[in-house]
Coordinates of C-alpha atoms in Angstrom, one line a residue:
M1 CA 103.2 85.7 102.0
A2 CA 106.5 85.2 103.9
A3 CA 109.2 82.7 103.0
A4 CA 109.6 80.0 105.6
G5 CA 111.7 81.2 108.4
A6 CA 111.6 84.8 107.3
P7 CA 110.6 87.3 110.1
L8 CA 107.2 88.8 109.8
P9 CA 106.6 92.5 110.0
R10 CA 105.2 93.5 113.4
A11 CA 104.2 97.1 112.6
L12 CA 101.6 97.2 109.9
S13 CA 97.9 97.0 110.4
A14 CA 97.3 94.7 107.6
E15 CA 97.8 91.0 107.1
L16 CA 99.8 89.1 104.6
R17 CA 102.5 86.6 105.0
W18 CA 104.6 84.2 103.0
D19 CA 102.5 81.3 104.3
P20 CA 105.0 79.0 106.0
P21 CA 103.5 75.8 107.4
L22 CA 101.9 76.7 110.7
A23 CA 102.8 73.4 112.2
A24 CA 106.1 71.8 111.4
G25 CA 105.7 68.4 109.9
L26 CA 101.9 68.7 109.7
A27 CA 100.6 66.8 106.7
P28 CA 97.8 68.3 104.7
P29 CA 94.3 66.8 105.1
R30 CA 93.2 64.2 102.6
Q31 CA 90.5 66.4 101.3
E32 CA 90.9 70.0 100.2
T33 CA 88.7 71.8 97.8
R34 CA 89.6 74.7 95.6
A35 CA 87.0 76.5 93.5
R36 CA 86.2 79.9 92.0
A37 CA 82.4 80.1 92.1
S38 CA 80.5 76.9 92.8
W39 CA 78.1 75.4 95.2
P40 CA 78.7 72.9 98.1
L41 CA 81.2 70.5 96.7
P42 CA 81.7 66.8 97.3
R43 CA 84.3 65.2 99.5
Q44 CA 87.1 65.6 97.1
E45 CA 90.0 67.8 96.2
I46 CA 90.0 70.2 93.3
V47 CA 93.0 70.5 91.0
F48 CA 93.5 73.1 88.3
S49 CA 95.7 72.9 85.1
R50 CA 95.2 76.0 83.0
G51 CA 91.4 75.8 83.4
R52 CA 91.1 72.3 81.9
L53 CA 89.2 69.5 83.5
I54 CA 91.4 66.7 84.7
S55 CA 90.4 63.3 85.8
T56 CA 92.3 60.1 86.5
N57 CA 89.2 58.2 87.4
F58 CA 87.3 56.6 84.5
N59 CA 84.3 55.9 86.7
S60 CA 83.5 59.5 87.3
R61 CA 80.0 60.8 86.7
S62 CA 79.0 64.1 85.3
L63 CA 76.9 66.6 87.2
L64 CA 75.5 70.0 86.5
C65 CA 75.8 73.1 88.7
P66 CA 72.3 74.6 89.0
P67 CA 71.2 77.1 88.1
C68 CA 73.8 77.8 85.4
H69 CA 74.6 74.1 84.5
C70 CA 78.4 74.5 84.5
A71 CA 80.1 71.2 83.9
Q72 CA 81.3 69.4 87.0
V73 CA 82.8 66.0 87.6
A74 CA 82.3 64.1 90.8
L75 CA 84.7 61.3 91.6
A76 CA 84.4 58.6 94.2
D77 CA 87.3 58.9 96.6
A78 CA 89.4 60.9 94.2
K79 CA 90.2 64.4 93.0
I80 CA 88.2 66.6 90.8
A81 CA 89.0 69.6 88.7
Y82 CA 86.4 72.3 88.2
Q83 CA 86.1 75.9 87.3
A84 CA 82.8 77.6 86.8
D85 CA 81.9 79.5 83.7
P86 CA 83.4 83.0 84.4
D87 CA 80.7 84.7 82.3
K88 CA 77.8 83.1 84.2
H89 CA 79.5 83.6 87.6
A90 CA 80.6 87.2 87.0
G91 CA 81.3 89.2 90.1
V92 CA 81.6 86.2 92.5
L93 CA 84.6 86.3 94.8
A94 CA 87.4 83.9 94.4
Y95 CA 87.7 81.3 97.2
E96 CA 89.1 78.0 98.4
L97 CA 87.1 75.4 100.3
V98 CA 89.1 73.2 102.6
Q99 CA 87.2 70.2 103.8
G100 CA 87.9 67.7 106.5
N101 CA 87.9 64.0 105.4
L102 CA 84.6 63.3 107.0
V103 CA 82.7 65.9 105.1
Q104 CA 80.1 64.1 102.9
W105 CA 78.8 65.0 99.5
N106 CA 75.8 67.3 99.7
S107 CA 73.9 69.5 97.4
F108 CA 70.4 70.9 97.1
M109 CA 69.7 68.0 94.8
D110 CA 70.2 65.6 97.8
K111 CA 69.0 66.9 101.1
S112 CA 69.2 63.5 102.7
I113 CA 72.6 64.4 103.9
P114 CA 72.8 67.4 106.2
D115 CA 74.9 70.4 105.4
P116 CA 78.4 70.2 106.8
P117 CA 79.3 72.7 109.4
T118 CA 81.1 75.6 107.8
A119 CA 83.5 78.3 109.0
V120 CA 84.4 81.4 106.9
L121 CA 88.0 82.7 107.3
L122 CA 88.6 86.4 106.3
H123 CA 91.9 88.1 105.7
G124 CA 93.0 91.7 106.3
I125 CA 94.1 94.5 104.1
L126 CA 96.7 93.6 101.5
G127 CA 96.2 89.9 102.3
S128 CA 94.4 87.0 100.6
G129 CA 92.6 83.8 101.5
K130 CA 95.9 81.9 101.1
N131 CA 97.0 83.6 104.3
W132 CA 94.7 81.1 106.1
G133 CA 95.7 78.0 104.0
S134 CA 98.0 76.2 106.5
F135 CA 95.9 77.1 109.5
A136 CA 92.7 75.9 107.7
K137 CA 94.3 72.6 106.9
R138 CA 95.2 72.1 110.5
L139 CA 91.7 72.9 111.6
A140 CA 90.3 70.4 109.0
Q141 CA 92.6 67.7 110.4
E142 CA 91.5 68.3 113.9
F143 CA 87.8 68.7 113.0
P144 CA 87.2 66.4 110.0
M145 CA 83.5 67.0 109.9
W146 CA 84.0 70.7 109.1
Q147 CA 84.7 72.7 106.0
F148 CA 86.5 76.0 105.8
L149 CA 85.8 78.7 103.3
L150 CA 88.8 80.9 102.5
V151 CA 87.8 84.1 100.6
D152 CA 89.8 86.5 98.6
L153 CA 88.1 89.8 99.4
R154 CA 87.3 92.4 96.8
C155 CA 90.5 94.1 95.3
H156 CA 92.7 91.4 96.8
G157 CA 94.2 88.1 95.5
D158 CA 92.3 86.4 92.7
S159 CA 89.3 88.6 93.3
A160 CA 91.3 91.7 92.3
S161 CA 90.5 90.9 88.6
I162 CA 86.8 90.7 89.3
K163 CA 85.3 94.1 88.8
K164 CA 83.4 95.4 91.8
R165 CA 81.5 98.7 91.9
G166 CA 82.4 101.2 94.6
P167 CA 82.3 102.3 97.2
H168 CA 84.9 99.9 98.5
T169 CA 83.9 99.7 102.1
V170 CA 83.7 97.3 105.1
A171 CA 80.0 97.1 104.4
S172 CA 80.3 96.4 100.7
T173 CA 83.0 93.8 101.4
A174 CA 80.7 92.1 103.9
F175 CA 77.9 92.1 101.4
D176 CA 80.2 90.4 98.8
V177 CA 80.9 87.6 101.3
L178 CA 77.2 87.2 102.1
K179 CA 76.4 87.0 98.4
L180 CA 79.1 84.3 97.9
I181 CA 77.9 82.1 100.8
G182 CA 74.3 82.6 99.6
Q183 CA 75.2 81.4 96.1
L184 CA 77.1 78.5 97.6
R185 CA 74.0 77.6 99.6
L186 CA 76.1 77.6 102.9
S187 CA 75.0 78.6 106.4
P188 CA 78.2 79.3 108.3
R189 CA 78.3 78.5 112.0
V190 CA 81.6 80.4 112.5
L191 CA 83.1 83.6 111.1
V192 CA 86.8 84.4 111.7
G193 CA 88.2 87.7 110.6
H194 CA 91.6 89.1 111.1
S195 CA 92.1 92.9 111.3
F196 CA 90.0 94.4 108.5
G197 CA 88.4 91.0 108.1
G198 CA 87.2 91.2 111.7
K199 CA 85.1 94.3 111.0
V200 CA 83.8 92.6 107.8
A201 CA 82.6 89.7 110.0
L202 CA 80.8 92.1 112.3
S203 CA 79.3 93.8 109.4
M204 CA 78.0 90.5 108.0
V205 CA 76.1 90.0 111.3
D206 CA 74.8 93.5 111.1
Q207 CA 73.5 93.2 107.5
A208 CA 71.8 89.9 107.4
A209 CA 70.1 87.2 109.5
K210 CA 70.4 84.8 106.5
P211 CA 72.4 83.1 105.2
L212 CA 74.1 83.2 108.6
A213 CA 73.0 80.3 110.9
R214 CA 71.9 80.7 114.4
P215 CA 73.7 80.4 116.6
V216 CA 76.7 81.9 114.9
R217 CA 80.1 82.5 116.6
V218 CA 82.2 85.4 115.4
W219 CA 85.9 85.9 116.0
V220 CA 87.4 89.3 115.6
L221 CA 91.2 88.9 115.7
D222 CA 93.2 91.9 116.8
A223 CA 90.7 94.6 115.8
T224 CA 88.3 96.8 117.7
P225 CA 84.7 97.6 116.6
G226 CA 85.4 101.3 116.3
K227 CA 88.4 103.6 116.0
V228 CA 91.6 102.2 114.6
R229 CA 94.5 103.4 116.7
S230 CA 97.7 102.8 114.7
G231 CA 101.1 102.2 116.2
L232 CA 103.6 104.6 117.6
D233 CA 105.7 107.0 115.5
G234 CA 108.5 105.3 113.6
E235 CA 106.4 102.2 112.9
D236 CA 105.1 101.3 109.5
H237 CA 101.7 102.7 109.0
P238 CA 99.4 101.0 106.4
A239 CA 97.8 104.2 105.1
E240 CA 101.3 105.6 104.3
L241 CA 102.4 102.3 102.8
I242 CA 99.3 102.1 100.5
D243 CA 99.8 105.7 99.4
F244 CA 103.5 105.1 98.6
L245 CA 102.6 102.0 96.6
R246 CA 100.0 103.9 94.6
R247 CA 102.7 106.3 93.5
M248 CA 105.0 103.6 92.2
P249 CA 105.0 102.5 88.6
V250 CA 102.4 100.0 87.5
Q251 CA 105.1 97.7 86.3
V252 CA 108.6 97.3 87.7
N253 CA 111.7 95.4 86.5
S254 CA 112.3 93.3 89.7
K255 CA 111.0 92.7 93.2
Q256 CA 114.2 94.0 94.6
E257 CA 113.5 97.3 92.9
V258 CA 110.4 97.6 95.1
V259 CA 112.2 96.5 98.2
D260 CA 114.9 99.1 97.7
A261 CA 112.4 101.9 97.1
L262 CA 110.4 101.1 100.2
V263 CA 113.5 100.9 102.4
K264 CA 114.7 104.2 101.0
A265 CA 111.4 105.6 102.0
K266 CA 112.0 104.5 105.6
F267 CA 109.7 101.4 105.6
S268 CA 111.2 98.4 107.4
V269 CA 113.0 95.7 105.5
D270 CA 110.6 93.1 106.7
V271 CA 107.6 95.1 105.4
A272 CA 109.4 95.9 102.1
R273 CA 110.1 92.2 101.4
W274 CA 106.6 91.3 102.5
V275 CA 105.0 93.8 100.1
A276 CA 107.1 92.5 97.2
T277 CA 105.5 89.1 97.5
N278 CA 102.4 90.8 95.9
L279 CA 104.2 91.2 92.6
R280 CA 103.5 88.8 89.8
R281 CA 105.6 88.4 86.7
S282 CA 103.7 90.0 83.8
S283 CA 106.2 89.3 81.0
P284 CA 106.1 85.7 79.7
S285 CA 108.7 83.3 81.2
G286 CA 111.4 82.7 78.7
S287 CA 110.7 85.9 76.9
R288 CA 113.7 87.6 75.3
S289 CA 112.6 91.0 76.7
S290 CA 113.5 92.1 80.2
P291 CA 111.3 90.7 82.9
S292 CA 108.6 92.9 84.4
Y293 CA 106.3 92.6 87.4
S294 CA 103.0 94.1 88.3
W295 CA 100.8 94.1 91.4
I296 CA 98.2 91.4 92.0
F297 CA 95.9 93.7 93.9
N298 CA 93.8 96.8 93.2
L299 CA 95.6 99.6 95.2
N300 CA 93.0 102.3 94.6
G301 CA 90.2 100.0 95.9
I302 CA 92.3 98.9 98.8
S303 CA 93.0 102.5 99.7
E304 CA 89.2 103.1 100.0
M305 CA 88.8 99.9 102.0
Y306 CA 91.4 100.9 104.5
K307 CA 89.9 104.4 104.9
S308 CA 86.5 102.6 105.6
Y309 CA 88.2 100.3 108.1
E310 CA 89.4 103.4 110.0
D311 CA 86.0 105.1 109.8
T312 CA 83.6 102.2 110.3
N313 CA 82.0 102.0 113.8
L314 CA 80.3 98.8 114.7
W315 CA 80.0 99.1 118.5
R316 CA 76.2 99.0 118.1
I317 CA 76.5 95.3 117.2
V318 CA 78.7 94.5 120.2
E319 CA 76.6 96.5 122.7
N320 CA 73.3 95.1 121.4
V321 CA 74.2 91.6 120.3
P322 CA 71.5 89.9 118.2
R323 CA 70.0 86.8 119.8
G324 CA 72.0 83.7 119.0
V325 CA 75.2 85.6 118.1
H326 CA 78.4 85.1 120.1
I327 CA 81.2 87.6 119.5
N328 CA 84.7 86.9 120.5
F329 CA 87.5 89.5 120.5
L330 CA 91.1 88.4 120.5
K331 CA 93.8 90.9 121.4
A332 CA 97.4 90.1 120.5
E333 CA 99.7 90.7 123.5
R334 CA 102.1 92.7 121.3
S335 CA 99.5 94.2 119.0
L336 CA 100.6 97.1 116.9
H337 CA 97.1 98.5 117.5
R338 CA 96.8 100.6 120.7
W339 CA 93.9 99.0 122.4
A340 CA 92.6 101.9 124.5
L341 CA 91.4 101.2 128.0
E342 CA 88.0 102.5 127.0
D343 CA 87.7 99.9 124.3
L344 CA 88.5 97.1 126.7
Q345 CA 86.0 98.5 129.3
R346 CA 83.2 98.7 126.7
I347 CA 83.9 95.1 125.6
H348 CA 83.8 93.9 129.2
T349 CA 80.6 95.8 129.8
A350 CA 79.1 94.3 126.7
E351 CA 80.0 90.8 128.1
E352 CA 77.6 91.3 131.0
V353 CA 74.8 92.8 128.9
A354 CA 75.0 90.1 126.3
A355 CA 74.8 87.3 128.9
D356 CA 71.4 88.7 129.9
E357 CA 70.1 88.9 126.3
A358 CA 70.8 85.3 125.1
G359 CA 73.8 86.5 123.1
G360 CA 77.5 86.5 124.0
V361 CA 80.6 88.7 124.0
E362 CA 84.0 87.5 125.2
M363 CA 87.5 89.0 125.3
H364 CA 90.6 86.9 124.9
V365 CA 94.3 87.7 124.9
L366 CA 96.8 85.8 122.8
E367 CA 100.2 85.7 124.5
D368 CA 103.5 86.0 122.6
A369 CA 101.9 87.3 119.4
G370 CA 102.0 90.5 117.4
H371 CA 99.3 91.6 115.0
W372 CA 99.9 88.6 112.7
V373 CA 98.3 86.3 115.2
H374 CA 98.1 83.2 113.0
A375 CA 101.8 83.4 112.1
D376 CA 103.3 84.7 115.4
N377 CA 101.6 82.1 117.6
P378 CA 99.6 79.6 115.6
D379 CA 99.6 77.0 118.4
G380 CA 98.1 79.5 120.8
L381 CA 95.5 80.7 118.4
F382 CA 94.6 77.1 117.5
R383 CA 94.0 76.3 121.1
I384 CA 91.8 79.3 121.6
L385 CA 89.7 78.8 118.4
S386 CA 89.4 75.1 118.9
S387 CA 87.0 75.6 121.8
T388 CA 84.5 77.1 119.3
F389 CA 84.6 74.2 116.9
R390 CA 84.3 71.7 119.8
I391 CA 81.2 73.5 121.2
E392 CA 79.6 73.8 117.7
T393 CA 80.3 70.1 116.9
S394 CA 78.8 69.1 120.2
L395 CA 75.7 71.2 119.6
R396 CA 75.3 69.9 116.1
G397 CA 75.5 66.3 117.4
R398 CA 72.4 67.0 119.6
E399 CA 70.3 68.5 116.7

């Protein structure tokens, strides 16, 4: 994720950045939740310290996480630390849960408190849930009754260490996320997916009526439902980048070694530096041996996922929108994707059909932004997405 102030690559159909604050001077919300595999969590913030449970509140009370009875501590107006038993939660995706400060404690042990409205934020190829961290905090401040689930998709981020059976496709990735929100007992009202994540969101709607709520609003950010049209010649192409990375050694001596190799192979300096942020030191700090670094993602799986992204066609969902589903497409003004005229025409035609079928399809354009919409123009994206959360908050208030 890109260092603050560093330029972001504009010519790669993937999404990963150094995660600079998306709003200068914006303080994080009071409540933010981090977890690995849990269920709806209380209005607190989770903190990790090498997997140990930490509490500074002597009045905390113990709870159990059904059905596996993992230890959990709930604190009143304080922070909690919690990590589920990895053996009992095998295969569950890694995630973060960012909660607004008006989100109340809720679990299926206490149904007197309604479920908080939830949005799921999905990253693109070679990204991670952390790509959405600053943006999710901003949303949580503006909409304090909401919570935002940031998922590390299979083969990416902290989920890369979780063994997933192939094939690694858009559909299997969508199923992973559906399984996660089912285990968390959540019914998301909003799905937001960038690039590859956009097709994952559409596939989630395609695969299951539950645990998705109705109505559900889907945002597909700078991706079309069908054919992926990469940028022009001379631009960095993701398939070529992934293939090059797969041919590199599993371990390297330095991040600069990777940057130099990519630049020599004619990839842009920005993309080379961006890719190097996916390296994690594998030799212990302070070791007498020379430092070594390894990738934090599963490149073989990611290669399959990108091929599926190119091949997957989900136009049927757009042109026959299920009742209660509203699909929003957002095109970046300077997108590296070539949005074909036929794609735009099909989306506009679907808008008219969906309006007659109690569903919805809309097309939006984000000005002054390339493919990395939430980094290039976070203010513009925030304004556009905010309408969805205001509408859903208003509808929920009338339930």
